[in-house]
XYZ file of C-alpha atoms in Angstrom:
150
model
C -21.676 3.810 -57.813
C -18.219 4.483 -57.463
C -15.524 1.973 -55.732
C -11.984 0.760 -56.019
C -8.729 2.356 -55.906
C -7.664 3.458 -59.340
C -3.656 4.370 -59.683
C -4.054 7.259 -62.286
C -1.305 10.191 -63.508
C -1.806 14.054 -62.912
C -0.303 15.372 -66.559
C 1.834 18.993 -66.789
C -1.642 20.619 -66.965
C -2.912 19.247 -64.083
C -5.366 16.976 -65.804
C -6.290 13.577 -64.614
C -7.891 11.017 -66.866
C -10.774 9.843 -65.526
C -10.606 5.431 -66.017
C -12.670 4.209 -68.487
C -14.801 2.209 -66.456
C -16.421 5.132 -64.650
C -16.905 7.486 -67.736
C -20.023 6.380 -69.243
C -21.579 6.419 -65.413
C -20.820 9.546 -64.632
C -22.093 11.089 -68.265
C -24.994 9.345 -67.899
C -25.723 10.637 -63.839
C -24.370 14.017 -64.826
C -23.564 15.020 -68.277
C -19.874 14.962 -67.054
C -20.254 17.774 -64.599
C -18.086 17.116 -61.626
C -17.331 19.556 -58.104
C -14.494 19.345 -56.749
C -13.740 20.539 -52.857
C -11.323 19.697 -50.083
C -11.673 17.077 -47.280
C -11.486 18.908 -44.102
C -10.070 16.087 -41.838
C -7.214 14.646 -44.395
C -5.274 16.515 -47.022
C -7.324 14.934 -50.144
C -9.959 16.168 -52.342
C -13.548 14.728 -52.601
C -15.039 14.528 -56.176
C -18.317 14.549 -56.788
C -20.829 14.022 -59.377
C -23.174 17.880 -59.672
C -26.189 16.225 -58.446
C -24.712 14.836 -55.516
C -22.770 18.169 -54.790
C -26.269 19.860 -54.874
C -27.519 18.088 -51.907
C -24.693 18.147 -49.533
C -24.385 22.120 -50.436
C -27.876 22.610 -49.634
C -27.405 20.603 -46.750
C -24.156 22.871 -45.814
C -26.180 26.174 -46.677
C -28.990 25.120 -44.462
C -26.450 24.935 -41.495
C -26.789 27.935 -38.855
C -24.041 30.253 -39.727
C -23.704 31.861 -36.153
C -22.461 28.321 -35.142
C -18.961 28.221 -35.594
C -18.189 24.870 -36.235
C -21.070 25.187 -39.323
C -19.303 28.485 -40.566
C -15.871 26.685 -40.735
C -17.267 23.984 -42.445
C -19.370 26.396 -45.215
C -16.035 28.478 -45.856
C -13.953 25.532 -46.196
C -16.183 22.973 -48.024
C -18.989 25.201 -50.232
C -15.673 28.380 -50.279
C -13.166 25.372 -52.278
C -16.146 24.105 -54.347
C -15.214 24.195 -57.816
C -16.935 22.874 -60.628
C -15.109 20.665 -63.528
C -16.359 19.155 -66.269
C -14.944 15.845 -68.267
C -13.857 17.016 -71.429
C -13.890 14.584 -74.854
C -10.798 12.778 -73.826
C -12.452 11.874 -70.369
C -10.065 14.510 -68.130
C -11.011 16.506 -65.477
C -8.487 19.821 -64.936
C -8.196 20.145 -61.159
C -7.328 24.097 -60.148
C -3.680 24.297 -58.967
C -5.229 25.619 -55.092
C -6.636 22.155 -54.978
C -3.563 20.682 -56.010
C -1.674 22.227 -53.921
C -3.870 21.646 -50.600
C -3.575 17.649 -51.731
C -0.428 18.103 -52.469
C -1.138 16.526 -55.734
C 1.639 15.683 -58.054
C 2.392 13.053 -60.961
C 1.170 9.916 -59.045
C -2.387 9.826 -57.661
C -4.929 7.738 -55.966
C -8.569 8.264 -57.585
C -10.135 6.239 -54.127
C -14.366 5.147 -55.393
C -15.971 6.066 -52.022
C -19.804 5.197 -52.947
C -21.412 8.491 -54.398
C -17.712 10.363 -54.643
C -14.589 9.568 -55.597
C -11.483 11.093 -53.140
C -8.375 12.233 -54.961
C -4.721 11.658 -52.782
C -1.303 11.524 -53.518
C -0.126 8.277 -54.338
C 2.156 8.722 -51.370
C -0.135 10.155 -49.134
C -2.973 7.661 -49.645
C -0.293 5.041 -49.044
C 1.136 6.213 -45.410
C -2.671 7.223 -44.599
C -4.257 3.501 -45.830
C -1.062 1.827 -43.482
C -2.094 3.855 -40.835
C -5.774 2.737 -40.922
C -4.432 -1.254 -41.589
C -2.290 -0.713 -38.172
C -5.147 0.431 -35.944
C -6.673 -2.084 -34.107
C -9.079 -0.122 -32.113
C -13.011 -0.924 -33.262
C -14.476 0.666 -29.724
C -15.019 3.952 -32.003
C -16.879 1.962 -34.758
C -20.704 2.428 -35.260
C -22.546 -0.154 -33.752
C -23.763 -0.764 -37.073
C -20.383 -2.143 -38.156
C -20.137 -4.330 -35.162
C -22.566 -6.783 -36.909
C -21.574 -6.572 -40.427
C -20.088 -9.743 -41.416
C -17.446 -9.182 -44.046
């Protein structure tokens, strides 16, 4: 559904304008209802349309919550959870604790990942996708990968 890396600007508000080309899709999947959380393993945000939220939460909720690993993940994941919705000008308003665990700021990254978008710093997303082009290393890829022919 959702792909591409899409340069987009945070305004004063902390509103980002959704591009044009994913509007209409994400009205139509979700009547422009959105949830917002953080990625626990890099300092971005994950964006997702409500449905799609729905069934990773349930999946969260249904994790056993004397494990500790599962509790960490329901208070940081399900506990940042915030729901947005794309007003008439096609903007989302991300909460300032959200921008501030991105470290959001003028120039973002609005990163298609499938069925969610991630949100990163311009500069973050920049060091971070460098990083990734220097590693070398496929032993930890799924064998699954190994025979995908790109």
């Amino acid at each position: 559904m959702f792909r591409g890396v899409n340069p987009i600007n945070l305004d004063a508000k902390g509103r980002l304008a959704v591009p044009a080309r994913y509007r209409d899709m994400i009205t139509e999947h979700c009547n422009g209802q959105m949830v917002a959380t953080i990625d626990t393993e890099a300092r971005c945000l994950l964006l997702y349309p409500l449905p799609e939220w729905e069934v990773i939460q349930a999946k969260i909720e249904a994790l056993p919550s004397f494990n500790k690993a599962a509790r960490r993940i329901q208070r940081l994941l399900i506990g940042h959870a915030t729901d947005l919705e794309l007003d008439a000008n096609g903007r989302l308003l991300l909460p300032s604790s959200l921008r501030e665990y991105a470290g959001l700021d003028k120039k973002l990254i609005l990163l298609g990942q499938g069925r969610k978008f991630e949100i990163w710093s311009e500069s973050h997303w920049n060091e971070t996708r460098d990083e990734y082009l220097d590693e070398t290393d496929s032993a930890e890829l799924p064998a699954e990968m190994l025979d995908l022919s790109l």
